[in-house]
Amino acid sequence: MHPPIEFWFEFGSNYSYLSLMRIEQAASRAGVPLRWKPFLLGPILRALGHQDSPFNEQKEKGDYVWRDMARRAAKYGLPFQRPSVFPRRAVLPMRVALLGADQPWMGEFCRRIMLQNWVHDCDIDHDGVVLAALDGLVIDPAAIVAQAGAEHTKALLRAQTEQARARGIFGAPSLIVDGELFWGDDRLDDALDYAQAGRP
Amino acid sequence: MHPPIEFWFEFGSNYSYLSLMRIEQAASRAGVPLRWKPFLLGPILRALGHQDSPFNEQKEKGDYVWRDMARRAAKYGLPFQRPSVFPRRAVLPMRVALLGADQPWMGEFCRRIMLQNWVHDCDIDHDGVVLAALDGLVIDPAAIVAQAGAEHTKALLRAQTEQARARGIFGAPSLIVDGELFWGDDRLDDALDYAQAGRP
């Protein structure tokens, strides 16, 4: 039995998009249990001294990242359109993802939200978009959205973000297998290999 | 005939080590001509507002990078020992690399210098180490080292570093194929694929 892979992600993170669209199938193919770990990247980056996304703070790196995203998406066969707003606030869908982390609808919900941001350029921090993403996946989307706004859920997402920081996470996506941290979409395969083999 | 791959690197850059040890063989296997492009990473990072390596400035990222390096080196079958000094000054061997860029001894010289830094923890910005790395590769190592110290060579390395900046390079290693920039050791295969296929 392989150890699980923890997938720490944020809907506003572009490289999280590339991993999120692939990870459920990739983990299943590898026979590695998947643990969804939504967290807020903003507070982590601010604690590290960033005022904005590092891709906005450094023009050279930013220019590169959007070119890299287009190439990588093409390589994976994923659609991609640079959004008009970056980074996009995603607190509401992140809270829903926290509620759904152990539910069978989690993967499909997350992929729908990601496509809204990274292909359809929609404001994903919006009731209507989140309700649409839940449509057909749960019996009562409105009840889930209401639960997402409860103080208890807000506190849980803050706590999970704090846990990310305590685990040494400094960016997204991050993957943790058996306490071993892997950072970035380009380490997804390494993390799955590690889970399969129990070694780097 | 495939377009050449330009390999922009610096001996003091840890991810440059991983690429440099592999690139001559990888490019040859892919049938892609290799252009060596040594440049100084320090002035590029300072121009972007860094006072030190980003891996030293952010403790979390730094801790991660050394773990990542050990895993990646193991994956590639390369020896690796975290150096006691990082980033290590490498101006003298970089100047020699500039002189050797079109010479048949370039690859072997660069691999020897990299191993001195990333495995043997030696001060590579030192005449003795550079002379030893040239030993057996050129007829007169001392003449090359003398030429490396000439004003003309110094100016050429500054100019090549300025060219890196003008081309949008913000880190090392970087790869350029047909004007397309790829950043990082984990994009080496993508860059070679691009050269082979003429597309991302």
Short mmCIF file of C-alpha atoms in Angstrom, two decimals:
data_model
loop_
_atom_site.label_atom_id
_atom_site.label_comp_id
_atom_site.label_asym_id
_atom_site.label_seq_id
_atom_site.Cartn_x
_atom_site.Cartn_y
_atom_site.Cartn_z
CA MET A 1 0.00 0.00 0.00
CA HIS A 2 1.52 3.31 -1.12
CA PRO A 3 1.54 6.36 1.16
CA PRO A 4 -0.92 9.09 0.13
CA ILE A 5 0.07 12.19 -1.81
CA GLU A 6 -1.13 15.47 -0.29
CA PHE A 7 -1.98 18.06 -2.94
CA TRP A 8 -1.73 21.60 -1.55
CA PHE A 9 -3.24 24.02 -4.05
CA GLU A 10 -5.02 27.33 -4.57
CA PHE A 11 -7.43 28.21 -7.40
CA GLY A 12 -5.66 31.54 -7.96
CA SER A 13 -2.32 29.85 -8.66
CA ASN A 14 -1.57 29.21 -12.32
CA TYR A 15 0.76 26.28 -11.81
CA SER A 16 -1.84 24.76 -9.45
CA TYR A 17 -4.14 24.73 -12.48
CA LEU A 18 -1.75 22.53 -14.47
CA SER A 19 -1.45 20.01 -11.63
CA LEU A 20 -5.06 20.03 -10.54
CA MET A 21 -6.34 19.13 -13.98
CA ARG A 22 -4.07 16.06 -14.06
CA ILE A 23 -3.63 14.85 -10.51
CA GLU A 24 -6.73 12.75 -9.90
CA GLN A 25 -6.08 10.61 -12.96
CA ALA A 26 -2.31 10.52 -12.41
CA ALA A 27 -2.62 9.45 -8.76
CA SER A 28 -5.22 6.85 -9.63
CA ARG A 29 -3.01 5.43 -12.40
CA ALA A 30 -0.09 5.30 -9.96
CA GLY A 31 -2.22 3.60 -7.30
CA VAL A 32 -1.45 6.43 -4.86
CA PRO A 33 -4.25 7.74 -2.58
CA LEU A 34 -4.89 11.45 -3.08
CA ARG A 35 -5.52 13.94 -0.24
CA TRP A 36 -6.87 17.33 -1.34
CA LYS A 37 -5.38 20.20 0.69
CA PRO A 38 -6.80 23.60 -0.35
CA PHE A 39 -5.05 26.56 1.29
CA LEU A 40 -4.79 30.32 0.74
CA LEU A 41 -1.57 31.27 -1.01
CA GLY A 42 -1.92 35.02 -0.35
CA PRO A 43 -1.21 34.94 3.41
CA ILE A 44 1.75 32.61 2.82
CA LEU A 45 3.30 34.94 0.26
CA ARG A 46 2.65 38.00 2.42
CA ALA A 47 4.34 36.30 5.37
CA LEU A 48 7.37 35.79 3.09
CA GLY A 49 7.45 39.53 2.34
CA HIS A 50 5.61 39.66 -0.99
CA GLN A 51 3.08 42.43 -1.62
CA ASP A 52 1.76 40.82 -4.80
CA SER A 53 2.33 37.65 -6.80
CA PRO A 54 6.07 37.24 -7.49
CA PHE A 55 5.06 36.99 -11.15
CA ASN A 56 3.68 40.54 -10.98
CA GLU A 57 6.52 41.89 -8.84
CA GLN A 58 9.20 40.80 -11.33
CA LYS A 59 8.26 41.78 -14.86
CA GLU A 60 10.89 39.54 -16.47
CA LYS A 61 9.72 36.48 -14.58
CA GLY A 62 6.09 37.40 -15.18
CA ASP A 63 6.54 37.70 -18.95
CA TYR A 64 8.22 34.34 -18.93
CA VAL A 65 5.60 32.62 -16.80
CA TRP A 66 2.73 33.29 -19.20
CA ARG A 67 4.75 31.96 -22.11
CA ASP A 68 5.72 28.92 -20.03
CA MET A 69 2.07 28.36 -19.06
CA ALA A 70 0.95 28.36 -22.68
CA ARG A 71 3.68 25.87 -23.63
CA ARG A 72 3.05 23.59 -20.65
CA ALA A 73 -0.73 23.61 -21.13
CA ALA A 74 -0.21 22.65 -24.78
CA LYS A 75 2.15 19.88 -23.74
CA TYR A 76 -0.48 18.46 -21.37
CA GLY A 77 -3.31 18.98 -23.85
CA LEU A 78 -5.05 21.46 -21.54
CA PRO A 79 -6.87 24.60 -22.66
CA PHE A 80 -5.40 27.84 -21.34
CA GLN A 81 -6.15 31.53 -21.65
CA ARG A 82 -4.25 34.11 -19.61
CA PRO A 83 -6.86 35.68 -17.30
CA SER A 84 -7.47 39.43 -17.32
CA VAL A 85 -7.08 39.45 -13.51
CA PHE A 86 -4.13 37.84 -11.75
CA PRO A 87 -3.94 36.68 -9.08
CA ARG A 88 -7.66 36.18 -8.82
CA ARG A 89 -9.27 36.12 -5.38
CA ALA A 90 -10.74 32.66 -4.78
CA VAL A 91 -11.78 32.61 -1.12
CA LEU A 92 -15.35 31.34 -1.66
CA PRO A 93 -14.48 28.39 -3.92
CA MET A 94 -11.51 27.59 -1.66
CA ARG A 95 -13.90 27.30 1.30
CA VAL A 96 -16.17 25.05 -0.74
CA ALA A 97 -13.15 22.94 -1.67
CA LEU A 98 -12.33 22.60 2.01
CA LEU A 99 -15.85 21.26 2.63
CA GLY A 100 -15.56 18.91 -0.34
CA ALA A 101 -12.05 17.59 0.30
CA ASP A 102 -13.27 14.12 1.30
CA GLN A 103 -16.30 14.07 -0.98
CA PRO A 104 -16.62 12.23 -4.31
CA TRP A 105 -17.47 15.50 -6.11
CA MET A 106 -14.22 17.24 -5.11
CA GLY A 107 -12.18 16.57 -8.26
CA GLU A 108 -14.85 17.59 -10.72
CA PHE A 109 -15.80 20.69 -8.71
CA CYS A 110 -12.17 21.85 -8.58
CA ARG A 111 -11.59 21.26 -12.28
CA ARG A 112 -14.71 23.29 -13.11
CA ILE A 113 -13.55 26.22 -10.97
CA MET A 114 -10.09 26.08 -12.47
CA LEU A 115 -11.49 26.15 -16.02
CA GLN A 116 -13.62 29.17 -15.10
CA ASN A 117 -10.49 31.04 -14.05
CA TRP A 118 -7.84 29.80 -16.51
CA VAL A 119 -9.91 29.37 -19.65
CA HIS A 120 -13.14 31.37 -19.33
CA ASP A 121 -11.70 34.37 -17.45
CA CYS A 122 -14.55 34.41 -14.90
CA ASP A 123 -14.57 35.96 -11.44
CA ILE A 124 -14.52 32.68 -9.49
CA ASP A 125 -14.99 34.37 -6.09
CA HIS A 126 -18.66 34.76 -6.87
CA ASP A 127 -21.76 32.87 -5.69
CA GLY A 128 -23.13 32.33 -9.21
CA VAL A 129 -19.94 30.75 -10.54
CA VAL A 130 -19.55 28.49 -7.51
CA LEU A 131 -23.21 27.43 -7.62
CA ALA A 132 -22.84 26.58 -11.31
CA ALA A 133 -19.73 24.53 -10.59
CA LEU A 134 -21.62 22.53 -7.95
CA ASP A 135 -24.59 21.98 -10.24
CA GLY A 136 -25.27 18.29 -10.77
CA LEU A 137 -22.54 17.29 -8.31
CA VAL A 138 -24.41 17.83 -5.04
CA ILE A 139 -28.09 17.73 -4.12
CA ASP A 140 -28.24 21.26 -2.73
CA PRO A 141 -25.55 23.65 -4.05
CA ALA A 142 -27.04 26.61 -2.15
CA ALA A 143 -26.67 24.78 1.16
CA ILE A 144 -22.98 24.13 0.45
CA VAL A 145 -22.38 27.78 -0.43
CA ALA A 146 -24.15 28.85 2.75
CA GLN A 147 -22.02 26.45 4.77
CA ALA A 148 -18.91 27.84 3.07
CA GLY A 149 -19.74 31.27 4.48
CA ALA A 150 -20.09 30.05 8.06
CA GLU A 151 -17.55 31.22 10.62
CA HIS A 152 -16.54 27.63 11.30
CA THR A 153 -15.56 27.06 7.66
CA LYS A 154 -13.63 30.32 7.50
CA ALA A 155 -11.69 29.33 10.60
CA LEU A 156 -10.93 25.90 9.15
CA LEU A 157 -9.45 27.40 5.97
CA ARG A 158 -7.33 29.79 8.03
CA ALA A 159 -6.14 26.84 10.11
CA GLN A 160 -5.28 24.79 7.02
CA THR A 161 -3.33 27.74 5.62
CA GLU A 162 -1.46 28.04 8.89
CA GLN A 163 -0.71 24.32 8.71
CA ALA A 164 0.70 24.79 5.20
CA ARG A 165 3.11 27.38 6.57
CA ALA A 166 4.06 25.13 9.48
CA ARG A 167 4.83 22.32 7.03
CA GLY A 168 7.31 24.55 5.16
CA ILE A 169 5.09 25.32 2.18
CA PHE A 170 6.06 28.58 0.43
CA GLY A 171 4.26 28.27 -2.93
CA ALA A 172 1.63 26.40 -4.87
CA PRO A 173 1.12 23.74 -5.91
CA SER A 174 3.01 21.77 -3.28
CA LEU A 175 2.96 18.03 -2.80
CA ILE A 176 3.80 16.18 0.39
CA VAL A 177 4.47 12.45 0.54
CA ASP A 178 5.58 10.88 3.81
CA GLY A 179 6.72 14.30 5.06
CA GLU A 180 8.74 14.96 1.89
CA LEU A 181 7.90 18.30 0.24
CA PHE A 182 7.78 18.77 -3.54
CA TRP A 183 7.14 22.22 -5.00
CA GLY A 184 5.64 23.03 -8.36
CA ASP A 185 3.72 21.38 -11.15
CA ASP A 186 7.01 20.10 -12.57
CA ARG A 187 7.53 17.94 -9.47
CA LEU A 188 4.17 16.13 -9.63
CA ASP A 189 5.66 13.08 -11.33
CA ASP A 190 8.58 13.00 -8.89
CA ALA A 191 6.16 13.08 -5.94
CA LEU A 192 4.12 10.23 -7.37
CA ASP A 193 7.29 8.25 -8.07
CA TYR A 194 8.33 8.86 -4.49
CA ALA A 195 4.99 7.58 -3.20
CA GLN A 196 5.27 4.49 -5.37
CA ALA A 197 8.87 3.70 -4.53
CA GLY A 198 9.25 5.08 -1.04
CA ARG A 199 12.43 6.84 -2.14
CA PRO A 200 13.44 9.95 -4.15
CA MET B 1 18.67 20.66 -39.52
CA HIS B 2 17.52 21.61 -36.03
CA PRO B 3 18.05 25.12 -34.63
CA PRO B 4 20.76 25.33 -31.95
CA ILE B 5 20.05 25.38 -28.23
CA GLU B 6 21.75 28.21 -26.32
CA PHE B 7 22.73 27.17 -22.81
CA TRP B 8 23.03 30.20 -20.51
CA PHE B 9 24.66 29.11 -17.26
CA GLU B 10 26.80 30.13 -14.30
CA PHE B 11 29.09 27.88 -12.24
CA GLY B 12 27.71 29.33 -8.99
CA SER B 13 24.13 28.30 -9.83
CA ASN B 14 23.06 24.95 -8.40
CA TYR B 15 20.42 24.19 -11.01
CA SER B 16 22.97 25.07 -13.71
CA TYR B 17 25.03 22.20 -12.31
CA LEU B 18 22.24 19.70 -12.97
CA SER B 19 21.83 20.85 -16.57
CA LEU B 20 25.49 21.34 -17.38
CA MET B 21 26.39 17.79 -16.44
CA ARG B 22 23.76 16.43 -18.84
CA ILE B 23 23.43 18.89 -21.70
CA GLU B 24 26.28 17.93 -24.03
CA GLN B 25 25.14 14.32 -24.19
CA ALA B 26 21.44 15.22 -24.30
CA ALA B 27 21.86 17.74 -27.13
CA SER B 28 24.05 15.32 -29.07
CA ARG B 29 21.48 12.53 -28.68
CA ALA B 30 18.75 14.92 -29.86
CA GLY B 31 20.82 16.04 -32.83
CA VAL B 32 20.61 19.66 -31.65
CA PRO B 33 23.70 21.90 -31.93
CA LEU B 34 24.78 23.29 -28.56
CA ARG B 35 25.91 26.90 -27.97
CA TRP B 36 27.59 27.53 -24.62
CA LYS B 37 26.63 30.91 -23.11
CA PRO B 38 28.39 31.59 -19.80
CA PHE B 39 27.15 34.72 -18.01
CA LEU B 40 27.33 36.20 -14.52
CA LEU B 41 24.13 35.62 -12.56
CA GLY B 42 25.00 38.05 -9.75
CA PRO B 43 24.54 41.29 -11.73
CA ILE B 44 21.29 39.98 -13.20
CA LEU B 45 19.85 39.19 -9.77
CA ARG B 46 21.05 42.51 -8.33
CA ALA B 47 19.35 44.37 -11.20
CA LEU B 48 16.13 42.56 -10.22
CA GLY B 49 16.47 43.84 -6.64
CA HIS B 50 18.08 40.86 -4.93
CA GLN B 51 20.88 41.41 -2.42
CA ASP B 52 21.76 37.71 -2.23
CA SER B 53 20.65 34.45 -3.83
CA PRO B 54 16.85 34.14 -3.55
CA PHE B 55 17.55 30.76 -1.93
CA ASN B 56 19.38 32.54 0.89
CA GLU B 57 16.89 35.41 1.13
CA GLN B 58 13.92 33.08 1.73
CA LYS B 59 14.73 30.47 4.32
CA GLU B 60 11.73 28.28 3.44
CA LYS B 61 12.64 28.17 -0.24
CA GLY B 62 16.30 27.67 0.60
CA ASP B 63 15.64 24.70 2.86
CA TYR B 64 13.54 23.19 0.10
CA VAL B 65 16.06 23.79 -2.67
CA TRP B 66 18.83 21.74 -1.04
CA ARG B 67 16.44 18.83 -0.51
CA ASP B 68 15.26 19.17 -4.10
CA MET B 69 18.86 19.26 -5.35
CA ALA B 70 19.72 16.02 -3.54
CA ARG B 71 16.64 14.29 -4.96
CA ARG B 72 17.18 15.58 -8.50
CA ALA B 73 20.88 14.71 -8.52
CA ALA B 74 19.99 11.17 -7.37
CA LYS B 75 17.39 10.94 -10.12
CA TYR B 76 19.98 11.91 -12.74
CA GLY B 77 22.67 9.70 -11.21
CA LEU B 78 24.87 12.72 -10.43
CA PRO B 79 26.99 13.13 -7.29
CA PHE B 80 26.04 16.10 -5.13
CA GLN B 81 27.21 17.63 -1.89
CA ARG B 82 25.80 20.93 -0.63
CA PRO B 83 28.76 23.36 -0.69
CA SER B 84 29.84 25.17 2.46
CA VAL B 85 29.72 28.48 0.52
CA PHE B 86 26.72 29.53 -1.56
CA PRO B 87 26.58 31.23 -3.92
CA ARG B 88 30.22 30.71 -4.74
CA ARG B 89 32.05 33.39 -6.71
CA ALA B 90 33.11 31.97 -10.07
CA VAL B 91 34.40 34.91 -12.10
CA LEU B 92 37.73 33.35 -13.14
CA PRO B 93 36.33 30.03 -14.41
CA MET B 94 33.45 31.92 -16.07
CA ARG B 95 36.00 33.98 -18.02
CA VAL B 96 37.82 30.81 -19.03
CA ALA B 97 34.48 29.32 -20.12
CA LEU B 98 33.89 32.38 -22.28
CA LEU B 99 37.25 31.77 -23.98
CA GLY B 100 36.45 28.09 -24.41
CA ALA B 101 32.86 28.41 -25.63
CA ASP B 102 33.70 27.30 -29.17
CA GLN B 103 36.54 24.96 -28.23
CA PRO B 104 36.38 21.16 -28.07
CA TRP B 105 37.51 21.21 -24.41
CA MET B 106 34.57 23.35 -23.24
CA GLY B 107 32.24 20.60 -22.01
CA GLU B 108 34.84 18.69 -20.07
CA PHE B 109 36.31 21.85 -18.55
CA CYS B 110 32.89 23.02 -17.37
CA ARG B 111 31.97 19.65 -15.89
CA ARG B 112 35.26 19.58 -13.97
CA ILE B 113 34.64 23.04 -12.51
CA MET B 114 31.08 22.14 -11.58
CA LEU B 115 32.22 18.99 -9.79
CA GLN B 116 34.78 21.03 -7.85
CA ASN B 117 31.99 23.28 -6.58
CA TRP B 118 29.03 20.90 -6.17
CA VAL B 119 30.81 17.75 -5.04
CA HIS B 120 34.28 18.63 -3.74
CA ASP B 121 33.37 21.94 -2.08
CA CYS B 122 36.38 23.76 -3.56
CA ASP B 123 36.85 27.50 -4.06
CA ILE B 124 36.53 27.49 -7.86
CA ASP B 125 37.45 31.18 -8.24
CA HIS B 126 41.07 30.24 -7.75
CA ASP B 127 43.97 29.88 -10.18
CA GLY B 128 45.01 26.46 -8.90
CA VAL B 129 41.56 24.92 -9.33
CA VAL B 130 41.10 26.39 -12.81
CA LEU B 131 44.58 25.28 -13.91
CA ALA B 132 43.85 21.76 -12.67
CA ALA B 133 40.55 21.73 -14.57
CA LEU B 134 42.37 22.70 -17.77
CA ASP B 135 45.06 20.09 -17.26
CA GLY B 136 45.25 17.66 -20.18
CA LEU B 137 42.59 19.59 -22.12
CA VAL B 138 44.74 22.43 -23.50
CA ILE B 139 48.42 22.69 -24.32
CA ASP B 140 49.11 25.65 -22.06
CA PRO B 141 46.67 26.08 -19.15
CA ALA B 142 48.64 29.02 -17.73
CA ALA B 143 48.29 30.95 -21.00
CA ILE B 144 44.51 30.49 -20.91
CA VAL B 145 44.31 31.68 -17.30
CA ALA B 146 46.43 34.70 -18.19
CA GLN B 147 44.17 35.47 -21.13
CA ALA B 148 41.13 35.12 -18.84
CA GLY B 149 42.47 37.96 -16.71
CA ALA B 150 42.93 40.34 -19.64
CA GLU B 151 40.75 43.44 -19.82
CA HIS B 152 39.36 42.31 -23.14
CA THR B 153 38.05 39.04 -21.66
CA LYS B 154 36.55 40.82 -18.66
CA ALA B 155 34.71 43.19 -20.99
CA LEU B 156 33.43 40.31 -23.10
CA LEU B 157 31.93 38.57 -20.07
CA ARG B 158 30.28 41.79 -18.94
CA ALA B 159 28.87 42.22 -22.45
CA GLN B 160 27.55 38.66 -22.53
CA THR B 161 25.91 39.22 -19.14
CA GLU B 162 24.31 42.40 -20.46
CA GLN B 163 23.09 40.44 -23.46
CA ALA B 164 21.50 37.87 -21.14
CA ARG B 165 19.54 40.65 -19.49
CA ALA B 166 18.51 42.10 -22.84
CA ARG B 167 17.23 38.69 -23.89
CA GLY B 168 14.91 38.55 -20.85
CA ILE B 169 17.00 36.13 -18.80
CA PHE B 170 16.33 36.42 -15.06
CA GLY B 171 17.83 33.20 -13.69
CA ALA B 172 20.06 30.25 -14.46
CA PRO B 173 20.16 27.95 -16.21
CA SER B 174 18.23 29.41 -19.12
CA LEU B 175 17.85 27.90 -22.55
CA ILE B 176 17.01 29.77 -25.73
CA VAL B 177 15.88 28.08 -28.93
CA ASP B 178 14.80 30.20 -31.89
CA GLY B 179 14.20 33.16 -29.54
CA GLU B 180 12.06 31.03 -27.19
CA LEU B 181 13.21 31.24 -23.55
CA PHE B 182 13.12 28.26 -21.19
CA TRP B 183 14.10 28.70 -17.54
CA GLY B 184 15.42 26.06 -15.22
CA ASP B 185 16.91 22.62 -15.29
CA ASP B 186 13.40 21.17 -15.41
CA ARG B 187 12.85 22.77 -18.82
CA LEU B 188 15.93 21.27 -20.51
CA ASP B 189 13.96 18.46 -22.11
CA ASP B 190 11.22 20.86 -23.25
CA ALA B 191 13.82 23.10 -24.88
CA LEU B 192 15.40 20.17 -26.71
CA ASP B 193 11.95 18.96 -27.80
CA TYR B 194 11.25 22.46 -29.08
CA ALA B 195 14.48 22.47 -31.08
CA GLN B 196 13.66 19.07 -32.55
CA ALA B 197 10.06 19.82 -33.40
CA GLY B 198 10.10 23.56 -34.00
CA ARG B 199 7.12 23.91 -31.67
CA PRO B 200 6.37 23.85 -27.90
#
